[in-house]
mmCIF file of C-alpha atoms in Angstrom:
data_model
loop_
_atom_site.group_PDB
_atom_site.id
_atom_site.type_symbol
_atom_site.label_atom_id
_atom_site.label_comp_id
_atom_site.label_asym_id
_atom_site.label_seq_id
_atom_site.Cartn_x
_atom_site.Cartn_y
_atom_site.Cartn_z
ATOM 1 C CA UNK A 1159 -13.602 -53.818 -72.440
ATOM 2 C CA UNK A 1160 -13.122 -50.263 -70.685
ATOM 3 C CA UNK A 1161 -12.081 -50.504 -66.862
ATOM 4 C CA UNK A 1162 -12.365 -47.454 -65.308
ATOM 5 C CA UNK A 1163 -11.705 -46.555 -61.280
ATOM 6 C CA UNK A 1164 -12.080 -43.807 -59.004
ATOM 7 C CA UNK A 1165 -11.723 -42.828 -55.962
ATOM 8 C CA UNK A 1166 -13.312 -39.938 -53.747
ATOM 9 C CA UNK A 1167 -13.767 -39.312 -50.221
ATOM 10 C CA UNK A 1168 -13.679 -36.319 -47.166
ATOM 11 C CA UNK A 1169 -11.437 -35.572 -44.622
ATOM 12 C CA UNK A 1170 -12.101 -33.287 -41.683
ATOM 13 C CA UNK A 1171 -10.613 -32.534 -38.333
ATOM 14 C CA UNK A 1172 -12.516 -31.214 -35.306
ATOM 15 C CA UNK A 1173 -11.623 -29.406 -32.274
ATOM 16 C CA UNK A 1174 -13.584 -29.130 -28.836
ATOM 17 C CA UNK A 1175 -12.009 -26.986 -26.076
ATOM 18 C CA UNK A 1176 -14.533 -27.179 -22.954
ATOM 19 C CA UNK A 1177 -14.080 -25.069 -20.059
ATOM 20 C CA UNK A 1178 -11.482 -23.037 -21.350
ATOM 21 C CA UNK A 1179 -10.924 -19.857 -18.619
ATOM 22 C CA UNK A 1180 -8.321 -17.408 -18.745
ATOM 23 C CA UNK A 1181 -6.142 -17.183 -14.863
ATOM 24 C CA UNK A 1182 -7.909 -14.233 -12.918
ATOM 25 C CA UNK A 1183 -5.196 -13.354 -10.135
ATOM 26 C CA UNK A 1184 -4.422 -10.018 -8.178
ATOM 27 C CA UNK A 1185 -1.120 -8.617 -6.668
ATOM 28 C CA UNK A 1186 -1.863 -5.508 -4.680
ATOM 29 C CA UNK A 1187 1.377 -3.115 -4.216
ATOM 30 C CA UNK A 1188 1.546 0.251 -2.712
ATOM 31 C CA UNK A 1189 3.953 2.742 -2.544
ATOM 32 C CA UNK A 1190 5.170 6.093 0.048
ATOM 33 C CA UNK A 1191 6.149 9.117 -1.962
ATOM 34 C CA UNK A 1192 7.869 11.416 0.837
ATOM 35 C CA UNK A 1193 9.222 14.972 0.643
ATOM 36 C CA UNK A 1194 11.358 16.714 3.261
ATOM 37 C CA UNK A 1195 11.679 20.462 3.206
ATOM 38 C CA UNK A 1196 13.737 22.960 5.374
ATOM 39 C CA UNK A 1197 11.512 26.220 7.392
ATOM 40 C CA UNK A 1198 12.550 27.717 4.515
ATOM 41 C CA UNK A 1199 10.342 25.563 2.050
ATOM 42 C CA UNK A 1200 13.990 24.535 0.324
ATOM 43 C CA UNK A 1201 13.601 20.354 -1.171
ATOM 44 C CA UNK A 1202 16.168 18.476 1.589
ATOM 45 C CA UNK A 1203 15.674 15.227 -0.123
ATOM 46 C CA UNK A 1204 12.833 13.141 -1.714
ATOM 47 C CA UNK A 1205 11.761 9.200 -2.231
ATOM 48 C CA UNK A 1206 9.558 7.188 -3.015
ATOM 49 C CA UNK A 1207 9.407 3.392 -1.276
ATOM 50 C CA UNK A 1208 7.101 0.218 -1.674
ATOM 51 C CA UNK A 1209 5.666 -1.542 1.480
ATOM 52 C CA UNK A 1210 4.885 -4.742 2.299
ATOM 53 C CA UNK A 1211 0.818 -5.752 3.346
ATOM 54 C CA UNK A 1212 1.177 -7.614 5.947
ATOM 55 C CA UNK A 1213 -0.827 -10.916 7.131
ATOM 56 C CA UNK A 1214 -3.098 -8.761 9.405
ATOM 57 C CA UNK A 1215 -3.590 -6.081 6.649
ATOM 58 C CA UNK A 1216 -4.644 -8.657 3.765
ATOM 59 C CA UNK A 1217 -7.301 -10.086 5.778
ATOM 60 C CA UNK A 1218 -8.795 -7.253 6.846
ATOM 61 C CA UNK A 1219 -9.351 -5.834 3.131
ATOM 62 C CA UNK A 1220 -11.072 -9.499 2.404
ATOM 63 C CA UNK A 1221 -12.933 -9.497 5.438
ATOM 64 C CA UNK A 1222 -13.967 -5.820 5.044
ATOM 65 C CA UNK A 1223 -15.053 -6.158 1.185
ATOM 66 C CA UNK A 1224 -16.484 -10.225 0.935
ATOM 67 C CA UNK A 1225 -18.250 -11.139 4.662
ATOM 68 C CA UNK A 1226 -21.574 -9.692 5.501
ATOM 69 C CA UNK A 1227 -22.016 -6.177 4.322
ATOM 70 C CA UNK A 1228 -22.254 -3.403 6.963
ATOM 71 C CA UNK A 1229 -20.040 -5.472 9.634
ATOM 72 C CA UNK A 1230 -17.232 -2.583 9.197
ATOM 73 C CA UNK A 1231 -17.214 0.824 9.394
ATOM 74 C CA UNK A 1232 -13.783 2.701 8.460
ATOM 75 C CA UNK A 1233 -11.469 3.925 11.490
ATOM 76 C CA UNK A 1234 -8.765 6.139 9.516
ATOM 77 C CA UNK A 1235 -6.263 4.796 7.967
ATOM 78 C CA UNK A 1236 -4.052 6.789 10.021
ATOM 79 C CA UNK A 1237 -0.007 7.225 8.687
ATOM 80 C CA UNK A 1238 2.871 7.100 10.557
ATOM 81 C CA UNK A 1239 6.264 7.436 10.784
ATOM 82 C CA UNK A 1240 9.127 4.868 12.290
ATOM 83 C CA UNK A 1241 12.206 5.850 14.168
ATOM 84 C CA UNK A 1242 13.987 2.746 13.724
ATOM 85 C CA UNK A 1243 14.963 0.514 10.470
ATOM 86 C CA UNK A 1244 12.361 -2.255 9.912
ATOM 87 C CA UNK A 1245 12.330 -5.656 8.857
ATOM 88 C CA UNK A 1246 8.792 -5.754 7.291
ATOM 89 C CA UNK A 1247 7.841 -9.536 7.961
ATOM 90 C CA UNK A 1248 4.078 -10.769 7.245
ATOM 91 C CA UNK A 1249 3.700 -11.705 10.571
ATOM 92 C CA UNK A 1250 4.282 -7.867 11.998
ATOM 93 C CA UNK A 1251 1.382 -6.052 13.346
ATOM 94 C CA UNK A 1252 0.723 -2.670 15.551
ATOM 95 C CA UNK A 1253 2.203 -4.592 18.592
ATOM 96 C CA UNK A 1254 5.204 -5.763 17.338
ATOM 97 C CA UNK A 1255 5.745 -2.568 15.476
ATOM 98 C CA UNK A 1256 4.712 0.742 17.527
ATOM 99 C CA UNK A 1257 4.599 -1.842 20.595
ATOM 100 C CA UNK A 1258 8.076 -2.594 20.144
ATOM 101 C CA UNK A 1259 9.300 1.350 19.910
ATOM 102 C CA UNK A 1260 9.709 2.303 16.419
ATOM 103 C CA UNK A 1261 6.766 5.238 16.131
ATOM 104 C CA UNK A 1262 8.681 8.620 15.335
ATOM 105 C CA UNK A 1263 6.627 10.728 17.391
ATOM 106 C CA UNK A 1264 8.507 14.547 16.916
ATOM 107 C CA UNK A 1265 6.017 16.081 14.730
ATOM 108 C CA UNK A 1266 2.585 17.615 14.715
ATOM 109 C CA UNK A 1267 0.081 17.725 12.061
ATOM 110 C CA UNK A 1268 -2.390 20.265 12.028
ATOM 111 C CA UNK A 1269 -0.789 21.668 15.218
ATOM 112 C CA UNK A 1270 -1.451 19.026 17.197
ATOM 113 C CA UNK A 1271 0.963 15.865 17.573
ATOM 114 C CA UNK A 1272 -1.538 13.137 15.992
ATOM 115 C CA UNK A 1273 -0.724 10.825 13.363
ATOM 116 C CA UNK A 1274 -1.952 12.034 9.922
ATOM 117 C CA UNK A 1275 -5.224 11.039 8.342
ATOM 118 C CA UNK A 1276 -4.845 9.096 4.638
ATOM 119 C CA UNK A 1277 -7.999 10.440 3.317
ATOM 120 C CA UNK A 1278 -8.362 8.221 0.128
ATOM 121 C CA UNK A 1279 -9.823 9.509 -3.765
ATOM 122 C CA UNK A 1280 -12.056 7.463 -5.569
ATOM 123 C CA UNK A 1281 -10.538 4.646 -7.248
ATOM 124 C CA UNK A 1282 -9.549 4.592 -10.706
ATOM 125 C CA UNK A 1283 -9.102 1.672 -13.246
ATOM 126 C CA UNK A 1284 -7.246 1.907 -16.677
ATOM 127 C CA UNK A 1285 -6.636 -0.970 -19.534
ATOM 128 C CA UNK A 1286 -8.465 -4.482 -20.026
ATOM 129 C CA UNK A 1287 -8.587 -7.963 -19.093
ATOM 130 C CA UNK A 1288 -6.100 -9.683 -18.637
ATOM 131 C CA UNK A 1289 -3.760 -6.643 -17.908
ATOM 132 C CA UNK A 1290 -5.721 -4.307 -15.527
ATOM 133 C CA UNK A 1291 -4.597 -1.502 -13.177
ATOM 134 C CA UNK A 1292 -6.841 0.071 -10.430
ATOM 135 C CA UNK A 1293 -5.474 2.636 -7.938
ATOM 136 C CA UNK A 1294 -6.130 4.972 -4.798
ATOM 137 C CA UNK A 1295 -4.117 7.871 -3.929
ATOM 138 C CA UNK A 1296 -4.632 9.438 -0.689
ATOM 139 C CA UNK A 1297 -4.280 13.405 -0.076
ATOM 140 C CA UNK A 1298 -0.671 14.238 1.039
ATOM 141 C CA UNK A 1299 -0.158 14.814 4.471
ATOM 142 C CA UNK A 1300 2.475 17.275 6.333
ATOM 143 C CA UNK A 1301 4.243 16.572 9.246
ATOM 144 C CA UNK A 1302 5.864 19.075 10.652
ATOM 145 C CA UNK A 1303 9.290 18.327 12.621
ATOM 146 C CA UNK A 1304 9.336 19.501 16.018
ATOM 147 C CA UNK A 1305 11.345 19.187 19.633
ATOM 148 C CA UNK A 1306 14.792 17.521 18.742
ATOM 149 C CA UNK A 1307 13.495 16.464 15.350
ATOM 150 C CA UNK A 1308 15.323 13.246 14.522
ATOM 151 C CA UNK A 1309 16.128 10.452 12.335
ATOM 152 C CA UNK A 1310 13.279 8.826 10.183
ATOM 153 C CA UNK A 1311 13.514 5.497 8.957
ATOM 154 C CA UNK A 1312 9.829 4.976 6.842
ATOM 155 C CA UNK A 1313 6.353 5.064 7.045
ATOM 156 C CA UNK A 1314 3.129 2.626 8.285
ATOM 157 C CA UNK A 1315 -0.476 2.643 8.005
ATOM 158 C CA UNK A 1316 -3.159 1.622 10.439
ATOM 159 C CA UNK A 1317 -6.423 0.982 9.863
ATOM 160 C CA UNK A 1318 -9.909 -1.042 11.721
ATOM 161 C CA UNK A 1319 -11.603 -1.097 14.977
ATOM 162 C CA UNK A 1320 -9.498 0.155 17.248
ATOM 163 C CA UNK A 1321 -7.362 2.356 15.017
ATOM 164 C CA UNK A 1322 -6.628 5.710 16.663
ATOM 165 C CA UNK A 1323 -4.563 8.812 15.514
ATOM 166 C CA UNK A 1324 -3.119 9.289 18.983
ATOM 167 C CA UNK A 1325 1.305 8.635 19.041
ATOM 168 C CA UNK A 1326 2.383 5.259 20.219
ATOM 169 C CA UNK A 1327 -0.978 3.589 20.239
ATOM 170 C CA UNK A 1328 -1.094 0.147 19.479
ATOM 171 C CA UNK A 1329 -4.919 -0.237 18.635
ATOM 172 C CA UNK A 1330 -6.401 -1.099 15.099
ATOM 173 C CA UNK A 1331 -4.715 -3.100 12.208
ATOM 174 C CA UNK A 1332 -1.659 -2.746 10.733
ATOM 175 C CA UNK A 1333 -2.259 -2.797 7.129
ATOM 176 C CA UNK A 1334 1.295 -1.256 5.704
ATOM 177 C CA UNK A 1335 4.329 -0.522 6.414
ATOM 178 C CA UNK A 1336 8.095 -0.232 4.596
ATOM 179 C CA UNK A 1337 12.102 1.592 4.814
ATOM 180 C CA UNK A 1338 13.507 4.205 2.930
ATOM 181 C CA UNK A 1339 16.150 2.738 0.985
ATOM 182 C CA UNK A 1340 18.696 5.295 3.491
ATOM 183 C CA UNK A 1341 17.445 6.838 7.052
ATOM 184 C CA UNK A 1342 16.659 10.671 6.700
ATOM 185 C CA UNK A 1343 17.646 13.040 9.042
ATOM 186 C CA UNK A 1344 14.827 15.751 10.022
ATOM 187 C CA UNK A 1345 15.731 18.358 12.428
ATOM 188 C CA UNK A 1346 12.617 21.036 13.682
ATOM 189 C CA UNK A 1347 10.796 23.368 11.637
ATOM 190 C CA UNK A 1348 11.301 20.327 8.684
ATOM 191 C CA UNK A 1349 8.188 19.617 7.088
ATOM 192 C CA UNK A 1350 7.846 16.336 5.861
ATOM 193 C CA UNK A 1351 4.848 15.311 2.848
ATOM 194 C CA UNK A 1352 3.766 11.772 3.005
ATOM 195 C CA UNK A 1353 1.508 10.892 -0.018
ATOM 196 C CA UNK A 1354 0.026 7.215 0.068
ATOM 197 C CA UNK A 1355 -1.188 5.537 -2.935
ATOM 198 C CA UNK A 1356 -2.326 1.461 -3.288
ATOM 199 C CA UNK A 1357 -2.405 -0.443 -6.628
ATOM 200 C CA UNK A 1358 -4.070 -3.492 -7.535
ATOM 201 C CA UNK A 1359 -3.110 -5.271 -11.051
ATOM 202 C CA UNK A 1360 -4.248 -8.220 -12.221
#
């Protein structure tokens, strides 16, 4: 008598992944490239800084772009400059900043002694998901030195209702502000070229 066995059977394995998302965060950064130059047009000295968004700031750009459309209508964003080393905090705003004395207010721009206007360029993205870069440059503005001229110490932006281009006003929203890494010493007929530019990555 013959006996014969076998054997046979299947094997599989099977995977589910539900509600599988890549993270979708945002850092926004922005950055002061400033230039001083002599009456002459001579390079004194050169830097570029980041700043901090403050509290203030942040919540206006949410409120502005994700409540009801056609709540807000742009005042600005005027640029100025300090006169006194800060200590950016989240917590600062156009009171505790200009309020407290720290607007360098020796220049004019245009010929008259206003703060300068950031007029922004269209924004511009570059690369994919999840590595993405959008920015906004704004036109460079020139302040020239005047008076005494003096030492300056960085730069801040204000922006929203209330916002006004007028020296040591304490209307609108602080949205920026930050240090050079060393005070600069501007004396008159200096120009000085702030150029303003905001990035977003996620």
């Amino acid at each position: 008598m013959h006996k014969e066995t076998g054997s046979c059977g299947d094997y599989a394995v099977a995977t589910l992944q539900a509600n599988a998302s890549i993270p979708d965060g945002m850092g926004i950064d922005g950055y002061y490239h400033v230039e001083c130059r002599d009456a002459q047009g001579n390079l004194k000295w050169a830097e570029e800084f980041p700043n901090l968004v403050v509290a203030v700031g942040k919540q206006l750009l949410l409120d502005t772009l994700l409540r009801t459309s056609g709540t807000y209508t742009t005042v600005g964003p005027f640029l100025g400059l300090t006169n006194a080393s800060l200590t950016p905090a989240a917590t600062d705003t156009m009171t505790t900043l200009v309020g407290g004395g720290k607007e360098f207010t020796n220049y004019t721009v245009g010929g008259s002694a206003v703060r300068g206007t950031a007029v922004f360029s269209a924004s511009t993205s570059s690369g994919t998901t999840p590595s993405n870069v959008t920015t906004s440059t704004a036109s460079s503005i020139t302040y020239t030195i005047t008076g005494a001229g003096g030492t300056v110490y960085g730069c801040f932006l204000v922006t929203g209702s209330g916002a006004s281009s007028t020296q040591s006003n304490t209307g609108g929203t602080l949205y920026s502000e930050g240090n050079f890494s060393t005070a600069k010493v501007t004396t008159a007929g200096d120009t000085v070229s702030v150029t303003y530019s905001t990035t977003a990555t996620s």
